[in-house]
XYZ file of C-alpha atoms in Angstrom:
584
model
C 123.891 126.671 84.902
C 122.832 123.012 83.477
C 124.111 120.114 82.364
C 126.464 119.056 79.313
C 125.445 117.041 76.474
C 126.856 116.314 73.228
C 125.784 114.605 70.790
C 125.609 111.445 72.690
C 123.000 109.945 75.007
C 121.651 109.049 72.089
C 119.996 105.910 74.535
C 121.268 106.194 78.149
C 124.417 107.439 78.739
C 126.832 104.819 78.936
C 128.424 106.392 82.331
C 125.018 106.435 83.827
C 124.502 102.422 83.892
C 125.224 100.914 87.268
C 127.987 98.272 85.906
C 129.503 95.621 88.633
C 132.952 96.794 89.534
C 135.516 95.082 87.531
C 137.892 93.000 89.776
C 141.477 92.093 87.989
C 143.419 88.684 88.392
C 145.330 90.640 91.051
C 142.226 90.974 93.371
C 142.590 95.009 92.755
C 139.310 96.696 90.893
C 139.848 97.986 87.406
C 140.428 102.117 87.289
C 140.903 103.061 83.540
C 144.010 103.990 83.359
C 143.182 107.364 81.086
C 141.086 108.536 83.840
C 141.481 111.293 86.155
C 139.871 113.201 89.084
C 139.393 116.706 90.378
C 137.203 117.930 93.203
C 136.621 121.706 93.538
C 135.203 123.622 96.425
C 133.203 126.458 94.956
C 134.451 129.728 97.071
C 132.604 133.307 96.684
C 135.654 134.160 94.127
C 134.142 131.521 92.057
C 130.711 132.361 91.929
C 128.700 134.724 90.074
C 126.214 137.250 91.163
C 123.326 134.728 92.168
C 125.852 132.957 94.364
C 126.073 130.383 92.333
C 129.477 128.657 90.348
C 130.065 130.433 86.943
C 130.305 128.987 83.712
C 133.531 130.147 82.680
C 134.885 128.599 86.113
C 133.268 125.260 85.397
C 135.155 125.287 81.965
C 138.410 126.331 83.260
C 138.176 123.190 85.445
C 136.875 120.820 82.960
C 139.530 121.365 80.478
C 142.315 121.111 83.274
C 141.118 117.674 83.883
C 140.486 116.467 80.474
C 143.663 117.270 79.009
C 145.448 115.649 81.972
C 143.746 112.814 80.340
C 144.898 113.490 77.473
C 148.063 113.475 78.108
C 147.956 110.540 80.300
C 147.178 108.603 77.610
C 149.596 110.099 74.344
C 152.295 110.326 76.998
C 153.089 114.019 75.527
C 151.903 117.448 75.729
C 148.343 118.087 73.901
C 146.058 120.994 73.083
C 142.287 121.214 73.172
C 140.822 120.829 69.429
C 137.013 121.247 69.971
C 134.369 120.624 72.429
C 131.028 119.066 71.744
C 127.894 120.685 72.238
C 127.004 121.305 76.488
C 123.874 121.652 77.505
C 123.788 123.152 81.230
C 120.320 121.477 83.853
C 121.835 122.289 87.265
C 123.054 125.021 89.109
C 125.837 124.545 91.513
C 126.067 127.215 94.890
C 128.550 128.218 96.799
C 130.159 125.581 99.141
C 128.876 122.831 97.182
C 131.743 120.727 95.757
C 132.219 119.684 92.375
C 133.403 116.278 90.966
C 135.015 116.140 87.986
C 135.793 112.958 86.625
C 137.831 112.745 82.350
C 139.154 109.556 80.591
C 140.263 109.146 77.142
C 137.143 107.175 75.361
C 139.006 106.705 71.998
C 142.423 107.421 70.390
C 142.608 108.007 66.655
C 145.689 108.788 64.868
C 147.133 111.870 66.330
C 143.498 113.014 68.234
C 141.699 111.611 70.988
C 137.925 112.283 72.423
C 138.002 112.597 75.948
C 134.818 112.197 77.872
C 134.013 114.323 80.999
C 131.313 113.855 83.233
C 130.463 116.424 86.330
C 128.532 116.407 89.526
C 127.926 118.407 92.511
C 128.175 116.831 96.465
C 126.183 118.616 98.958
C 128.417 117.623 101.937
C 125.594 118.641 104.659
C 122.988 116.667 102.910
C 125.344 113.985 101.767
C 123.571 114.341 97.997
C 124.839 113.895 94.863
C 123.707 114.358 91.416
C 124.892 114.717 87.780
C 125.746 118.452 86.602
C 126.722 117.180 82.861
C 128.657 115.287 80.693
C 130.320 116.584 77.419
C 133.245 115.049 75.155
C 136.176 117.418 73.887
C 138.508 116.684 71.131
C 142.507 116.601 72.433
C 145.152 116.589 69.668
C 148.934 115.271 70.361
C 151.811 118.030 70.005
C 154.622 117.583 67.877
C 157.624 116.227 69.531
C 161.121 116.345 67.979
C 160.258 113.251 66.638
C 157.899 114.376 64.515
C 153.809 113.719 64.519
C 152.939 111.501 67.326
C 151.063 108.165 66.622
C 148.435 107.669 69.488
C 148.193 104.053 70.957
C 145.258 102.339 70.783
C 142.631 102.593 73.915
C 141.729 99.002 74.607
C 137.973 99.311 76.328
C 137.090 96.545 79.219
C 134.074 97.181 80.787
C 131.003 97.381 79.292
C 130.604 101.042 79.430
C 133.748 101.848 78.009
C 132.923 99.300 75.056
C 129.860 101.573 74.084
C 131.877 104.776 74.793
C 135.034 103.540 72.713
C 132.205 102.263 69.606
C 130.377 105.524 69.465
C 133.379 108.103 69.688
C 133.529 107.135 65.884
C 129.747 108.295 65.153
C 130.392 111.463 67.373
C 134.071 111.847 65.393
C 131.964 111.432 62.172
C 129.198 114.318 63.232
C 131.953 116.940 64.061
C 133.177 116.376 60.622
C 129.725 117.586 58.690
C 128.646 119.692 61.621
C 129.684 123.191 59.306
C 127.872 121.400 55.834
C 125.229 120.634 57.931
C 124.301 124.427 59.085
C 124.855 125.991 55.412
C 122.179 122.756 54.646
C 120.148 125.064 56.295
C 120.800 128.598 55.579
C 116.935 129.163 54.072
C 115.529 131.510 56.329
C 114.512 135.233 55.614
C 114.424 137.771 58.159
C 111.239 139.129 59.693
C 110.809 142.124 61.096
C 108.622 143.216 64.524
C 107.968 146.245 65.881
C 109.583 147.494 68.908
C 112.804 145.648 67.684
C 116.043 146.207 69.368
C 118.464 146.766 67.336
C 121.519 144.506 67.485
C 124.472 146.900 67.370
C 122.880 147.735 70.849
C 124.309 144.409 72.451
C 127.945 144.442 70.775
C 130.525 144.190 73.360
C 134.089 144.153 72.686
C 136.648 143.510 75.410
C 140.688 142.911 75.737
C 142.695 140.442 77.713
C 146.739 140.224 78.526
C 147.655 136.888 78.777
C 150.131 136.594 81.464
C 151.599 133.356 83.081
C 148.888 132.413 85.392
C 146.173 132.272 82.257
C 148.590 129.775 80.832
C 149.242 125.753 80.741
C 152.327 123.901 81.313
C 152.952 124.602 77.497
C 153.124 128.101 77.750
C 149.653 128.246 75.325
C 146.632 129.836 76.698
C 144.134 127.453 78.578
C 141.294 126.588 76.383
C 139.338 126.904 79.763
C 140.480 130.477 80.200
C 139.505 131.338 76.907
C 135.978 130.060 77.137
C 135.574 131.718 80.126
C 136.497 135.187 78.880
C 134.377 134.152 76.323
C 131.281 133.211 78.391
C 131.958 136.370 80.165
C 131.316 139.090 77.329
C 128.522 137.091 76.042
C 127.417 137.297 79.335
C 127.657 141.039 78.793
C 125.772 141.145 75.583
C 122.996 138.978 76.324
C 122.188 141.027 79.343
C 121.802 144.639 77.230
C 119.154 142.790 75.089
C 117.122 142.252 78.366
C 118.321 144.496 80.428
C 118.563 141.646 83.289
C 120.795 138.938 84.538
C 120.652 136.083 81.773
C 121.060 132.118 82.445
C 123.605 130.519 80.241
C 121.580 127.018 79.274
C 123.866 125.434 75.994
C 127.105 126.157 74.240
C 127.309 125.139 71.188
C 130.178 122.545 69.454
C 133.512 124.953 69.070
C 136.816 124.179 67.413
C 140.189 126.377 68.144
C 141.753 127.333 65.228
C 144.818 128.743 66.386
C 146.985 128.495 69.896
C 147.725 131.216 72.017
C 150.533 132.286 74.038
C 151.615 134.443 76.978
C 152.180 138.228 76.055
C 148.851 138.197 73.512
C 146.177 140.645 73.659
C 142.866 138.410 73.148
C 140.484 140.614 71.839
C 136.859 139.382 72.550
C 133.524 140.692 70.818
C 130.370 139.421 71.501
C 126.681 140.682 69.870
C 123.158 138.780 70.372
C 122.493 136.861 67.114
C 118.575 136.340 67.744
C 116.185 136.115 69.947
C 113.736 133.982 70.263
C 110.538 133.716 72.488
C 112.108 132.129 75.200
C 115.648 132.302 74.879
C 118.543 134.214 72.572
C 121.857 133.011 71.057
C 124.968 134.873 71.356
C 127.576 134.998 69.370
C 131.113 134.939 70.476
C 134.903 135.265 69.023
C 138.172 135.773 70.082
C 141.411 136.875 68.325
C 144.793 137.298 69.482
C 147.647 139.694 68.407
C 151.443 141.058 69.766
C 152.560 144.056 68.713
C 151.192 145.522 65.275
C 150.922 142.164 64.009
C 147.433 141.268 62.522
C 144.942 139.690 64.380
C 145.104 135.717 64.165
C 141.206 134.097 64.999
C 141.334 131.578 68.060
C 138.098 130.817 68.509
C 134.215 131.321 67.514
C 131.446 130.277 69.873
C 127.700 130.579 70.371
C 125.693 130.282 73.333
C 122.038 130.391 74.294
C 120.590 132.388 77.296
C 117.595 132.571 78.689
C 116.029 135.472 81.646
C 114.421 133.480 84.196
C 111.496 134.778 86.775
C 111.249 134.303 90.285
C 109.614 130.559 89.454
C 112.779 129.790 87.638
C 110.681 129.575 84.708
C 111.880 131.457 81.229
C 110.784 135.075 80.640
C 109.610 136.299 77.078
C 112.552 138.135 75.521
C 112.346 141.416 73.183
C 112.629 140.373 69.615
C 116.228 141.607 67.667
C 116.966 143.502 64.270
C 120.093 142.175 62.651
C 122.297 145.039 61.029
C 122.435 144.254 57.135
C 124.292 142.084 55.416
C 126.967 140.544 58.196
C 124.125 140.780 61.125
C 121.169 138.868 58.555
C 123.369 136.185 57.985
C 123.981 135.871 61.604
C 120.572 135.887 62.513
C 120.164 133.046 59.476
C 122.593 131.103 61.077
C 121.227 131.454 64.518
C 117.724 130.208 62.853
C 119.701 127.363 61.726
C 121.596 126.042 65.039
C 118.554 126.324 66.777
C 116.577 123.764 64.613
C 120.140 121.552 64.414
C 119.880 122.058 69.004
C 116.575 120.716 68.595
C 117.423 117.950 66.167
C 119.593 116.662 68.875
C 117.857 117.044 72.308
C 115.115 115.368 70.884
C 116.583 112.685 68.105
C 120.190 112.327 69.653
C 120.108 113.212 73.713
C 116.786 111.490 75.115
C 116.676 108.043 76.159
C 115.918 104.750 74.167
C 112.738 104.879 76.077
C 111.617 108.148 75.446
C 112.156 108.254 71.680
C 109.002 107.341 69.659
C 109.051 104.049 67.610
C 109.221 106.228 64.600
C 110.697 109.372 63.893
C 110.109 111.848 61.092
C 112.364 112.148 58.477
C 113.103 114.901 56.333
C 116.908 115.752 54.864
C 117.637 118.400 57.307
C 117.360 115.882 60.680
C 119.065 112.815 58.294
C 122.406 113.160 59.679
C 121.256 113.007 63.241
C 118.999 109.720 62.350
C 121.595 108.462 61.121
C 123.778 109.061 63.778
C 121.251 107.627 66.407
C 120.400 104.861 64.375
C 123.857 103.382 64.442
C 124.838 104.634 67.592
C 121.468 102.925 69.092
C 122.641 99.572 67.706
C 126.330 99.439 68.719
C 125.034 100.474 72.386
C 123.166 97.174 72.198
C 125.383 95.320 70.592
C 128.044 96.079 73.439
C 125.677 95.192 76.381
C 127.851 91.893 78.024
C 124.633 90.427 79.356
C 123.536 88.418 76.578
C 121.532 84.986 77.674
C 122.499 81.666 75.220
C 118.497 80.426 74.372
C 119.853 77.949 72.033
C 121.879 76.669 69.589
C 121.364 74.962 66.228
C 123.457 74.217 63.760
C 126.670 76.707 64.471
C 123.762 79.294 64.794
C 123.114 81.018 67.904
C 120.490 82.454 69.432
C 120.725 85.050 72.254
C 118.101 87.091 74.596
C 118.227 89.738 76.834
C 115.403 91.509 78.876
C 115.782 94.309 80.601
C 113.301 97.182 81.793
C 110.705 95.289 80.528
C 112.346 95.506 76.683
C 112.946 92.285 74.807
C 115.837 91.795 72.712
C 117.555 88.956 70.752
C 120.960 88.726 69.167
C 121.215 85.782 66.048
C 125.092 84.659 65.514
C 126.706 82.612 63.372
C 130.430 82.219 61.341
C 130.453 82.562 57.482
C 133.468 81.481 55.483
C 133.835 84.618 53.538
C 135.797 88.002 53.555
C 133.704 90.394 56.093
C 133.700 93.201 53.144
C 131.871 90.927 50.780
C 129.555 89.550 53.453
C 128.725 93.817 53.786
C 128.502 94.542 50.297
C 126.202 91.677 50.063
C 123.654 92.461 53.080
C 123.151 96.057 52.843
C 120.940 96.487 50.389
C 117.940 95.253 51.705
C 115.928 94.475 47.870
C 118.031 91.376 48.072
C 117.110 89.746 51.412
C 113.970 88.109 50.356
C 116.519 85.773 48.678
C 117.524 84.384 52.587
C 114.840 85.796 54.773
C 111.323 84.704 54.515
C 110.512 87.240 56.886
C 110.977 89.775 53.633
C 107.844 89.451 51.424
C 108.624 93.032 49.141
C 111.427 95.503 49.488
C 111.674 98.833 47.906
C 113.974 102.111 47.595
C 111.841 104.608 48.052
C 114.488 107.434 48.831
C 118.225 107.142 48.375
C 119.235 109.863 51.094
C 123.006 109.522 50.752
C 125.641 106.858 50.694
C 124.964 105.651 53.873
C 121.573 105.941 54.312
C 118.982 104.586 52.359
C 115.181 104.454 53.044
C 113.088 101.241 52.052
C 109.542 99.714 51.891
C 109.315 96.454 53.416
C 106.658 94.195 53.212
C 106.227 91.201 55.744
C 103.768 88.047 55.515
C 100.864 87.991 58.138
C 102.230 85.479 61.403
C 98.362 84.383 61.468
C 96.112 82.957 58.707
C 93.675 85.627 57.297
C 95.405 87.762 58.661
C 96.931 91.779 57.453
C 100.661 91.656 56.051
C 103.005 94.815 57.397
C 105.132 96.833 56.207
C 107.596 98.750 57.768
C 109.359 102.105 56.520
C 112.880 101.558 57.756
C 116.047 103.339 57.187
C 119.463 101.656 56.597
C 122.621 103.309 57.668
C 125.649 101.796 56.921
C 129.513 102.296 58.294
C 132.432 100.910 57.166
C 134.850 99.885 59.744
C 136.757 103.304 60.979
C 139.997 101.794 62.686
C 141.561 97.880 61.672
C 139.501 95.215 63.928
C 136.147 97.318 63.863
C 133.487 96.021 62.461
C 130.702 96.538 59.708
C 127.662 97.794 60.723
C 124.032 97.610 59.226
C 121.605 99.672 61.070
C 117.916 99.575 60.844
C 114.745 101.973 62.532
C 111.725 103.169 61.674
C 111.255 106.388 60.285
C 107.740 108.060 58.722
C 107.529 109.746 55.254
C 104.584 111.957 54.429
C 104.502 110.405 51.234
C 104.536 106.866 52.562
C 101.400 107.076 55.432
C 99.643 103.760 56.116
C 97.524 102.077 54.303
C 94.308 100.393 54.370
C 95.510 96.729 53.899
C 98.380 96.864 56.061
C 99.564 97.195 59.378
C 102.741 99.760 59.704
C 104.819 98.033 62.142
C 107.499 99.655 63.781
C 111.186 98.874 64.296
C 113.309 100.961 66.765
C 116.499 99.363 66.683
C 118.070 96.173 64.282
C 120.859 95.424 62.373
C 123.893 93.210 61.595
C 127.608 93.857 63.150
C 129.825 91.951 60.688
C 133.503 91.210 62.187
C 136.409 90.144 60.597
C 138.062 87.177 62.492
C 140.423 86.430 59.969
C 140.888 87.282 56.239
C 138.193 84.516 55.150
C 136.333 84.169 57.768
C 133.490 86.409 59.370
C 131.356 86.508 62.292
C 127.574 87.766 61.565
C 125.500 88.962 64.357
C 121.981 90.156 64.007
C 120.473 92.387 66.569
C 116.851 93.305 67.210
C 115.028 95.543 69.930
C 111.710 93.968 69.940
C 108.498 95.930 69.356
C 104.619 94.566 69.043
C 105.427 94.941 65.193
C 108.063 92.790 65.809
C 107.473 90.031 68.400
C 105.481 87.212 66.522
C 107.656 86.882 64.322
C 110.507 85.398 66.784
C 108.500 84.439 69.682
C 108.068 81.005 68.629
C 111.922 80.920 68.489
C 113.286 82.486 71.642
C 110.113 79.843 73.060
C 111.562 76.754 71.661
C 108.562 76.147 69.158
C 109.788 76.872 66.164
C 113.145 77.006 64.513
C 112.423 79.465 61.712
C 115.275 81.864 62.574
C 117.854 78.890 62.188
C 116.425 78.462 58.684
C 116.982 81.904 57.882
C 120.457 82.072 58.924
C 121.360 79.125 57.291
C 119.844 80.012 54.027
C 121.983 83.876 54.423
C 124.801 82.128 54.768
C 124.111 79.537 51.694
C 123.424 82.822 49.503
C 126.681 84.920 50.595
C 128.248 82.109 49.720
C 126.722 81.757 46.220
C 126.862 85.299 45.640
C 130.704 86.047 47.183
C 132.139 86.116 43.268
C 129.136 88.269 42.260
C 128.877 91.884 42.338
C 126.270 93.571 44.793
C 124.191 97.015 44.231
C 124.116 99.062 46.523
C 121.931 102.294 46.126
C 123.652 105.923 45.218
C 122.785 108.864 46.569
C 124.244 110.343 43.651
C 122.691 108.740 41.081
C 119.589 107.734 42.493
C 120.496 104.250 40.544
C 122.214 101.217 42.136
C 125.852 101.865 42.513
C 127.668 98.460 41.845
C 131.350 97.511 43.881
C 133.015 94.618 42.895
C 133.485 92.205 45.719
């Protein structure tokens, strides 16, 4: 078993940063009050046939404790929506305890994401360590009231700021997740010798739900269900190998349908593919009383792997799909796998691990995109911010950390925050303000978020080579009142766009603006910027005291928003592949 990850991390997980305690006026230190505990001996009856604690178990226990935060917070009864994707690192024996630890990281009208982080205590060693983190999606009940309307979560330590910022990024990806795999549905199917065939590895099995499988709600746990899920896939995997498999991921999974005590739950299970090293299997479950029909609960699909005595992955026998349904399986299989890989390596690593630049092509977009913003509201939450200077009502900020340099510019504009956006996010018009800004070009309109563009910057010495940078712009609108804009900038690499002789491709791994609202005319403006070598001379002179060049800037932005407030602004359609133009 290994650890969860969703979509996050994205940068280091929030949760993982050692933050100072938080001590209250009352001399008490701060406990969110969403959160909630659970600590879990792991018996025999708990484990699986390696001694160690089973999946399903895990699950059961996750989901208890998250929707007790759930509930905690909306103040009524809720049900498990979907869970992000969980990627398992670390097994967990018997007699080792597990810590479970849920809190609410963001409400939204009638959902909430609850975040849920695991570890393991050796108590004869006195270790601990992280099992995994993963973020589920809780939705309010009904009362006789009618819909519930969630109260806000108000986020006070720094941690919880970054948490409470992203959930609207991860709320965003679950939204596209389906468009995303049909994006991708291009595969064929190729055939090898020696095949198994799929039908071998079906498995079908039946469950009564009776009151001990259920909640205080009389619905099915969501835990149960995943882990009479995990069980048959369990099943099926193992008839492809003919061997005990390791359950490593689970794939994001929404529940379309409660159930209830007195249903059969009828779960099938059948390998999609195999791969070298590892297979996906896929999972569903229906319910039914009596001779109704069966209603769908839930669809799943999780990766195994066959390890050897070194713990390292076995080759697996390669599948044939049955036609028609089983091809389009094994399609989709090709397709999650590429999306799983999309996020360990563009979404899940740390800031420090991800290259300066990052390949783009339109099947990993939506998880640039997704890191690029998510990479700039992590810094722009960090509370550790150092005042350098101050000039004019603009501010300059630094912090340094791990050996990474970063500055924050911030000043107050009178003018509405959605004009101040319209106006800064297309990036042809900032040579207007920004010296820095020789040339700017579109040079792919990916959506309407994200645009790619050409920029060329003057040389910092005399004689010397201008850059150019190819960066991509994501842009969010504000997704509750009181949010703010945001601007996000990184470096990505085209094939069509390579370097060339003349210039030097510099790099930019994380920059942008966050443009808040402080009342209906007036606006703070914050520029953010991870420093890289490509990056550095061009501010060093500033955060040094040497040079007031970013002052300049800032106050020529702000004398061009306000010329330009009345106007109207392009901004560049994905549509059209023309500027789209909103009147401010």
């Amino acid at each position: 078993m290994r650890s969860a990850v969703v979509m996050a991390g994205e940068v280091r997980p929030p949760e993982l940063l050692d933050e100072p305690e938080l001590i209250l006026e009352d001399g008490e230190v701060y406990r969110n009050p969403t959160e909630v505990k659970m600590s879990q001996i792991v018996l025999p009856c708990h484990a699986n046939h390696c001694g160690e604690l089973s999946v399903g178990q895990l699950l059961k226990w996750m989901d208890s404790t998250a929707c007790l935060s759930a509930e905690r917070h909306a103040g009524c009864s809720c049900i498990t929506a979907s869970v992000d994707d969980i990627h398992f690192e670390h097994t967990i024996g018997v007699g080792q305890v597990v810590n479970i630890k849920a809190k609410v990281n963001r409400a939204f009208t009638s959902s909430m994401e609850v975040g849920i982080v695991v570890s393991c205590e050796d108590l004869y060693r006195n270790r601990q360590w992280k099992v995994c983190h993963a973020f589920a999606t809780f939705v309010a009940r009904r009362t006789e009231a009618g819909k519930v309307q969630l109260k806000q979560v108000i986020p006070r330590t720094q941690a919880e700021q970054m948490e409470y910022s992203i959930a609207a990024e991860r709320r965003r990806m679950r939204l596209i997740h389906a468009e995303i795999i049909n994006d991708l549905l291009m595969s064929e199917c190729l055939q090898f010798e020696d095949a198994v065939p799929a039908e071998r590895t079906r498995v079908e099995s039946v469950e009564l739900v009776l009151p001990p499988h259920a909640n205080h709600q009389v619905s099915t746990f969501g835990g149960q269900i995943m882990a009479w899920m995990e069980n048959v896939a369990t099943i099926s995997a193992s008839r492809l190998c003919n061997a005990h498999p390791t359950l490593r991921s689970i794939d994001m999974f929404h529940f379309r349908g409660p159930s209830h005590i007195g249903d059969r739950l009828v779960l099938k299970a059948i390998v999609n593919n195999a791969f070298k090293k590892s297979m996906e299997v896929g999972v569903c479950a229906e319910a039914y009383q009596g001779g109704e029909p069966l209603r769908h609960i839930n669809t799943a699909f999780m990766t195994f792997e066959v390890l050897d005595q070194d713990k390292k992955p076995q080759t697996l026998p390669r599948i044939r799909p049955e036609p028609v349904d089983g091809k389009r399986r094994f399609q989709e299989a090709i397709a999650r796998k590429k999306v799983r890989l999309d996020r360990k390596y563009i979404i899940s690593c740390k800031q420090s691990e991800v290259p300066l630049s990052v390949p783009w092509d339109p099947s990993n977009q939506m998880y640039l995109s997704y890191n690029n913003v998510s990479a700039l509201k992590m810094l722009a939450a960090r509370n550790n911010w150092v005042l350098t200077s101050e000039k004019n009502k603009v501010s300059l900020y630094t912090l340094e950390e791990n050996h990474v340099l970063c500055f924050k510019v911030e000043t107050h504009v009178a003018i509405a925050a959605e004009q101040v956006f319209v106006l800064l996010c297309d990036l042809r018009r900032r040579h207007e303000w920004d010296p820095h800004y020789k040339e700017c070009e579109v040079i792919n309109h990916a959506d309407e978020d994200d645009t790619i563009y050409r920029v060329v910057t003057p040389s910092v010495s005399k004689g010397g080579k201008v850059q150019d940078f190819i960066l991509l712009a994501s842009r969010r609108r504000p997704c509750d009142s009181g949010d703010p804009y945001w601007i996000a900038l990184r470096s990505v690499t085209l094939p069509a766009f390579p370097p060339t002789e003349g210039y030097n491709r510099g790099e930019v791994v994380c920059a942008g603006f966050s443009i808040t609202e402080e009342d209906r005319c007036l606006t703070k403006l914050s520029y953010y910027n991870q420093a890289t070598p490509g990056v550095l001379p061009y501010i060093s002179t500033d955060i040094a005291g040497l040079s007031s060049s970013f002052y300049s800037a800032f106050a020529s932005c702000s004398a061009f928003l306000e010329e330009n407030k009345d106007s109207l602004a392009a901004v560049p359609s994905a549509a059209s592949g023309e500027p789209h133009w909103e009147t401010v």
